[in-house]
Amino acid sequence: MLKQTLNLKLQNKLVLTLSLKQQLSLLLLPTVELKETIKQELEENPFLEEIINLEPDYEPIKDLSKYYDEEETPLLSRIAYRPTLYDTLDFQIDLEFEGIEKEIAQEIAGNLDEKGLLSVGIDEIASKLQVKPEMVEDVRKRFTRLEPTGIGALSIEEALIIQYEERFGKDQLVERILQEDVWNLNDPDFLAKKYGVDKKVIEEKIFYIKMLRPYPTYNYDTETTEYVEPDVYVYDKGDRFEIKVNESGIPKLKLTSQYRRLISDKSLSPEVRKFLEDKLQKAIGIMKGIELRRENLYRITELLVNYQADFLRKGKEYLKPLTLKDIASKLDLHESTVSRIVSSKYMQTDKGLIPLKAFFASKLQTSGGDISTEKVKYMICELIEKEDKKKPLSDQAIANILKERYGIKIARRTVTKYREELNIPDSRTRRAKS
């Protein structure tokens, strides 16, 4: 009797895991990959059926005009504009980099191969721009954190490690597997023996690894130009934002009735029953996963656009401090869940296509609360532009002004760092030029 109870508990746990794994995998998928996954599952899963004869799906890109008077409609919003991968990279580079670092990032973007990997050497870029290779490498590492994650990596292995760390956290075992055995992922017995860990641990790692894109530009349209499809549309109505999750082309699903009856057939062999049970749980998981993805994508987008309204309407210097932890606490979600949902997702606005990751900014402490580093850089730039050209401000003087005037406590060396990132000469050089 005890044995039967134990077996039942183990079976229930397994069934739950199958369904939850399916839901987790869907949270990660951008719209293009979600469509492909559902299409494949419809072909392979006997429990899933597409609901047909529905009203036509809402197609945001065709409805943009109704949100504006014709005279006010931006030209790019009045046509079926499809931003390219390089359009989105330009936007992110402008947001993330300044001065010579921006030039380096643009050079990296111009030297990507079809997989999104850097096709030239670090030394070649350094020589062309007359900067140190260490600076190029520092910019490249930050570049790989743009969307799509891993872009600009030096190898497939590096791109996969960066993706994994962002979505699931740093994992030394996974890093070793990806560096040494990326081509042995279908042999868990070999990997378990080589790394001296339980086979179930290896299988769990492989499951998460297989959620990753095989290379950064995977599933982008590469026949002519690489296009990005938005995951959510946001319309600025002046007093509020209207949000539409992009579900165009995503099939509506239901469970088929005949296979649900079939699974209760007592004459089924154990192998067939196990196959059907797994498929049923996968079907349930994919249906719940689609709904969970839609709901959480909407909630996160709503919070992002309302919190960062000034950023959307006025520009990057108005980007407020915001972390994944902030969003997670407000929505009662785990931080890792928020990270997975925003990863590789894009928002279409009337200002352009913006990666969801772009809405997050690091912060500095001030007497009046937190402020983003982008805002501080903007303030430093503004102070230098308005300074007495005959008596330019030293970095310490700038730090003092920020503290006394705005309550921003910042070290002189941090001002120096931000000034150099903005490609602004020091005070002595500025005085000599004036």
XYZ file of C-alpha atoms in Angstrom:
434
model
C 0.000 0.000 0.000
C 2.856 2.335 0.872
C 4.546 1.532 -2.416
C 1.407 2.375 -4.411
C 1.092 5.737 -2.631
C 4.741 6.522 -3.315
C 4.378 5.675 -7.010
C 1.291 7.854 -7.288
C 3.105 10.830 -5.753
C 6.064 10.412 -8.076
C 3.793 10.180 -11.104
C 1.888 13.318 -10.143
C 5.159 15.172 -9.678
C 6.338 14.067 -13.133
C 3.094 15.138 -14.798
C 3.265 18.530 -13.104
C 6.857 18.982 -14.219
C 6.019 18.260 -17.865
C 3.266 20.851 -17.893
C 5.298 23.479 -16.050
C 8.299 22.956 -18.300
C 6.117 23.596 -21.332
C 4.737 26.781 -19.761
C 8.237 27.970 -18.869
C 9.521 27.432 -22.388
C 6.692 29.530 -23.872
C 7.450 32.457 -21.532
C 10.830 32.792 -23.215
C 9.656 32.813 -26.812
C 9.422 35.945 -28.970
C 6.305 36.087 -31.168
C 7.959 34.612 -34.270
C 9.286 31.596 -32.376
C 5.989 31.153 -30.504
C 4.136 30.808 -33.807
C 6.609 28.191 -35.013
C 6.385 26.241 -31.756
C 2.576 26.177 -31.792
C 2.510 25.186 -35.461
C 4.873 22.291 -34.783
C 2.939 21.193 -31.707
C -0.335 21.197 -33.670
C 1.251 18.812 -36.159
C 2.742 16.483 -33.550
C 0.342 16.551 -30.589
C -2.860 14.507 -31.033
C -4.558 16.348 -28.153
C -4.330 19.811 -29.678
C -6.746 21.270 -32.198
C -6.955 24.737 -33.707
C -10.186 26.667 -33.230
C -11.261 27.964 -36.638
C -13.985 30.289 -37.940
C -13.093 33.012 -35.447
C -13.410 36.711 -36.035
C -10.282 38.087 -37.748
C -7.429 38.787 -35.339
C -6.653 42.345 -34.339
C -3.758 43.441 -36.554
C -2.111 46.441 -34.894
C 0.175 47.466 -37.752
C -2.839 48.019 -40.032
C -4.803 49.912 -37.396
C -2.219 52.545 -36.497
C -3.997 55.296 -38.446
C -7.075 55.233 -36.225
C -4.978 56.424 -33.285
C -3.927 59.644 -35.001
C -5.376 62.397 -37.149
C -4.039 61.862 -40.644
C -2.019 65.093 -40.509
C -0.379 64.031 -37.235
C 0.324 60.452 -38.216
C 4.060 59.793 -38.427
C 5.016 58.653 -41.923
C 6.530 55.424 -40.599
C 3.262 54.672 -38.797
C 1.163 55.154 -41.919
C 2.959 52.443 -43.859
C 3.594 48.805 -43.030
C 7.050 49.607 -41.713
C 9.104 46.652 -40.550
C 12.168 47.745 -38.582
C 15.311 45.776 -39.275
C 17.617 44.221 -36.740
C 20.068 47.049 -37.430
C 17.384 49.676 -36.755
C 16.848 48.196 -33.299
C 20.591 47.919 -32.696
C 21.077 51.591 -33.621
C 18.405 52.562 -31.100
C 19.999 50.476 -28.360
C 23.504 51.718 -29.159
C 22.295 55.308 -28.906
C 20.746 54.483 -25.536
C 23.673 52.558 -24.106
C 26.814 54.223 -25.471
C 28.278 57.696 -25.866
C 31.273 59.212 -27.649
C 34.029 56.877 -28.832
C 32.259 53.908 -27.231
C 29.297 54.606 -29.508
C 31.615 54.579 -32.542
C 33.048 51.242 -31.414
C 29.561 49.773 -30.929
C 28.504 50.974 -34.394
C 31.633 49.387 -35.867
C 30.737 46.101 -34.145
C 27.180 46.313 -35.500
C 28.567 46.832 -39.007
C 30.737 43.731 -38.794
C 28.266 41.028 -37.767
C 27.891 37.853 -39.782
C 24.584 36.198 -40.678
C 24.445 34.487 -37.268
C 24.977 37.753 -35.371
C 28.579 36.935 -34.397
C 31.453 39.414 -34.733
C 33.187 38.654 -38.026
C 36.376 40.709 -37.526
C 39.014 40.745 -34.821
C 39.108 43.053 -31.809
C 42.541 44.345 -32.892
C 41.221 45.264 -36.351
C 38.483 47.480 -34.867
C 40.945 48.978 -32.369
C 43.397 49.815 -35.137
C 40.724 51.359 -37.358
C 39.362 53.608 -34.584
C 42.787 54.171 -32.960
C 41.729 52.965 -29.527
C 43.048 50.291 -27.192
C 41.868 46.697 -27.813
C 40.811 46.559 -24.142
C 38.286 49.348 -24.767
C 36.875 47.536 -27.802
C 36.518 44.332 -25.808
C 34.796 46.170 -22.944
C 32.284 47.702 -25.383
C 31.797 44.347 -27.127
C 30.945 42.612 -23.857
C 28.308 45.253 -23.116
C 27.127 45.017 -26.733
C 26.384 41.295 -26.255
C 23.772 42.245 -23.619
C 21.715 44.143 -26.193
C 18.843 42.471 -28.010
C 19.016 39.873 -29.381
C 21.052 38.610 -26.432
C 24.490 37.376 -27.414
C 24.728 39.634 -30.468
C 28.380 40.400 -31.220
C 29.694 37.299 -29.462
C 32.939 35.807 -30.766
C 31.549 32.265 -30.941
C 28.344 30.240 -30.750
C 29.475 28.950 -27.361
C 29.917 32.453 -25.931
C 26.520 33.556 -27.285
C 24.832 30.556 -25.635
C 26.557 31.170 -22.291
C 25.422 34.816 -22.283
C 21.843 33.789 -23.129
C 21.796 31.164 -20.400
C 23.173 33.504 -17.748
C 20.579 36.165 -18.565
C 17.622 33.789 -18.553
C 18.520 31.245 -15.872
C 21.464 32.700 -13.947
C 25.174 31.947 -13.908
C 25.965 28.223 -13.885
C 29.542 26.939 -14.017
C 28.504 23.424 -15.049
C 26.468 24.752 -17.960
C 29.368 26.994 -19.009
C 31.703 23.991 -19.138
C 29.183 21.931 -21.095
C 28.675 24.738 -23.631
C 32.399 25.400 -23.969
C 33.492 21.784 -24.251
C 30.492 19.671 -25.264
C 27.921 21.761 -27.103
C 27.790 19.043 -29.773
C 27.189 16.283 -27.197
C 23.900 17.586 -25.786
C 22.039 14.540 -27.095
C 24.218 12.195 -25.054
C 23.323 12.779 -21.361
C 24.997 9.508 -20.307
C 28.356 10.696 -21.671
C 27.961 14.131 -20.050
C 26.913 12.686 -16.680
C 29.982 10.440 -16.640
C 32.385 13.175 -17.817
C 31.241 15.784 -15.297
C 30.554 13.368 -12.458
C 26.956 14.405 -11.809
C 23.621 12.609 -11.745
C 22.052 12.013 -15.156
C 18.850 13.766 -14.037
C 20.859 16.926 -13.279
C 22.381 16.804 -16.769
C 18.964 16.268 -18.375
C 17.604 19.299 -16.508
C 20.522 21.459 -17.726
C 20.049 20.211 -21.293
C 16.347 21.058 -21.153
C 17.140 24.692 -20.308
C 19.999 24.873 -22.826
C 17.651 23.726 -25.592
C 15.367 26.690 -24.827
C 18.137 29.007 -26.038
C 18.493 30.314 -29.574
C 21.218 28.348 -31.382
C 22.710 31.693 -32.456
C 21.725 35.353 -31.841
C 19.902 36.059 -35.129
C 18.065 32.724 -35.197
C 14.503 33.108 -36.548
C 15.127 36.542 -38.014
C 14.173 36.963 -41.663
C 17.539 36.757 -43.409
C 16.469 36.303 -47.015
C 16.828 40.017 -47.706
C 17.025 42.082 -44.533
C 16.678 40.865 -40.966
C 13.316 42.060 -39.633
C 12.051 42.137 -36.086
C 8.423 41.423 -35.247
C 7.043 43.272 -32.201
C 5.696 41.235 -29.300
C 3.517 44.077 -28.050
C 2.158 47.321 -29.499
C 1.856 50.522 -27.452
C -0.102 53.576 -28.569
C 0.316 56.925 -26.829
C -3.170 58.407 -26.441
C -1.916 61.499 -24.590
C -3.478 60.836 -21.206
C -2.761 57.103 -21.264
C -1.104 54.287 -23.195
C -3.097 51.649 -25.048
C -1.445 48.222 -25.065
C -2.047 45.320 -27.457
C -0.152 42.053 -27.175
C 0.709 40.885 -30.687
C -1.293 37.709 -31.275
C -1.632 38.074 -35.030
C -1.099 34.671 -36.607
C -1.028 32.788 -33.290
C -3.559 29.930 -33.486
C -6.302 29.603 -30.859
C -6.137 26.132 -29.347
C -8.420 23.621 -27.650
C -8.136 20.023 -26.483
C -9.605 17.386 -28.768
C -12.278 15.218 -27.192
C -11.570 11.865 -28.892
C -8.064 11.524 -27.483
C -9.205 12.433 -24.001
C -11.537 9.447 -24.226
C -8.799 7.293 -25.717
C -6.478 7.819 -22.756
C -9.022 6.155 -20.438
C -9.020 2.975 -22.584
C -7.923 0.164 -20.244
C -6.612 -1.959 -23.114
C -3.774 0.503 -23.871
C -0.242 -0.806 -23.434
C 1.886 0.950 -20.766
C 4.081 2.474 -23.485
C 1.142 3.947 -25.435
C -0.494 5.186 -22.224
C 2.749 6.902 -21.151
C 3.075 8.511 -24.603
C -0.498 9.820 -24.481
C -0.178 11.053 -20.885
C 2.936 13.015 -21.789
C 1.285 14.495 -24.875
C -1.814 15.473 -22.894
C 0.237 17.211 -20.230
C 2.271 18.976 -22.919
C -0.945 20.143 -24.597
C -2.303 21.474 -21.301
C 1.040 23.143 -20.654
C 1.139 24.891 -24.021
C -2.421 26.234 -23.637
C -1.738 27.511 -20.119
C 1.643 28.813 -21.244
C 0.158 30.936 -24.043
C -2.319 32.518 -21.629
C 0.354 33.041 -18.956
C 2.686 34.646 -21.508
C -0.054 36.981 -22.765
C -1.146 38.012 -19.264
C 2.338 38.654 -17.881
C 3.603 40.364 -21.038
C 0.664 42.765 -20.827
C 1.153 43.434 -17.095
C 4.890 44.048 -17.442
C 4.420 46.280 -20.495
C 1.730 48.298 -18.715
C 3.995 48.914 -15.745
C 7.010 49.746 -17.928
C 5.293 52.311 -20.155
C 3.493 54.056 -17.297
C 6.628 54.236 -15.158
C 8.862 55.288 -18.061
C 6.327 57.580 -19.779
C 8.792 60.495 -19.903
C 11.406 58.258 -21.515
C 8.933 57.290 -24.252
C 7.799 60.849 -24.842
C 10.932 62.945 -24.236
C 14.021 60.798 -24.761
C 16.705 58.713 -23.107
C 17.825 61.355 -20.586
C 14.436 60.888 -18.888
C 14.940 57.182 -18.295
C 14.236 56.522 -14.613
C 16.060 53.954 -12.481
C 14.346 50.587 -12.752
C 15.473 47.040 -12.064
C 14.026 43.587 -12.651
C 13.595 43.314 -8.886
C 11.458 46.485 -8.872
C 9.086 45.027 -11.474
C 9.004 41.613 -9.809
C 8.000 43.074 -6.438
C 5.266 45.272 -7.927
C 3.714 42.393 -9.897
C 4.321 39.688 -7.279
C 6.452 37.680 -9.702
C 9.840 36.055 -9.240
C 12.725 38.161 -10.587
C 13.831 35.306 -12.854
C 10.316 35.156 -14.358
C 10.448 38.855 -15.236
C 13.917 38.368 -16.752
C 12.666 35.528 -18.960
C 9.596 37.444 -20.106
C 11.451 40.632 -21.111
C 14.338 38.766 -22.740
C 14.237 38.918 -26.558
C 10.913 40.826 -26.569
C 10.233 44.054 -28.465
C 7.678 46.838 -28.078
C 6.413 48.800 -31.087
C 5.675 52.437 -30.226
C 5.072 55.507 -32.339
C 8.707 56.399 -31.503
C 9.994 53.146 -32.959
C 10.708 49.560 -31.958
C 12.144 49.311 -28.448
C 13.494 46.197 -26.674
C 11.801 45.692 -23.320
C 15.253 45.501 -21.726
C 15.826 49.141 -22.750
C 13.314 50.270 -20.105
C 15.621 49.190 -17.300
C 18.378 51.471 -15.998
C 20.909 51.309 -13.180
C 20.521 53.830 -10.389
C 22.408 56.216 -8.127
C 21.274 57.320 -4.673
C 20.240 60.958 -4.221
C 18.687 62.884 -1.346
C 15.432 62.927 -3.284
C 15.477 59.258 -4.289
C 17.147 57.223 -7.026
C 18.255 58.579 -10.387
C 19.443 56.727 -13.478
C 23.069 56.887 -14.600
C 21.844 58.064 -18.011
C 20.210 61.056 -16.360
C 23.416 61.861 -14.451
C 25.438 61.694 -17.671
C 22.984 64.064 -19.285
C 23.329 66.483 -16.343
C 27.144 66.363 -16.530
C 26.989 67.093 -20.244
C 24.612 69.997 -19.616
C 26.836 71.498 -16.879
C 29.880 71.396 -19.170
C 27.979 72.946 -22.060
C 26.961 75.902 -19.839
C 30.301 76.340 -18.051
C 32.528 79.409 -18.323
C 34.803 78.430 -21.204
C 37.659 80.405 -19.655
C 37.245 78.563 -16.343
C 35.986 75.067 -17.201
C 34.681 72.899 -14.396
C 36.933 70.238 -12.932
C 35.492 66.785 -12.268
C 35.528 67.538 -8.529
C 33.669 70.814 -9.131
C 31.025 68.920 -11.138
C 30.691 66.365 -8.325
C 30.239 69.217 -5.832
C 27.538 70.901 -7.964
C 25.641 67.655 -8.375
C 25.704 67.120 -4.611
C 24.859 70.680 -3.556
C 22.352 71.549 -6.259
C 20.650 68.200 -6.909
C 21.492 66.063 -3.884
C 23.347 63.537 -6.027
C 26.218 61.957 -4.092
C 28.796 60.960 -6.687
C 32.558 60.481 -6.408
C 34.966 62.531 -8.512
C 36.294 59.363 -10.151
C 32.723 58.466 -11.181
C 32.312 61.888 -12.797
C 35.602 61.254 -14.623
C 34.350 57.877 -15.804
C 31.042 59.280 -17.094
C 32.800 62.251 -18.736
C 35.169 59.903 -20.566
C 32.239 57.739 -21.631
C 30.681 60.898 -23.090
C 33.976 61.512 -24.944
C 34.372 64.940 -23.257
C 37.969 66.147 -22.639
C 39.142 67.067 -19.129
C 39.023 70.672 -17.877
C 42.630 71.476 -18.791
C 42.112 70.326 -22.385
C 38.826 72.223 -22.618
C 40.542 75.403 -21.336
C 43.360 75.034 -23.878
C 40.860 74.684 -26.728
C 38.829 77.738 -25.711
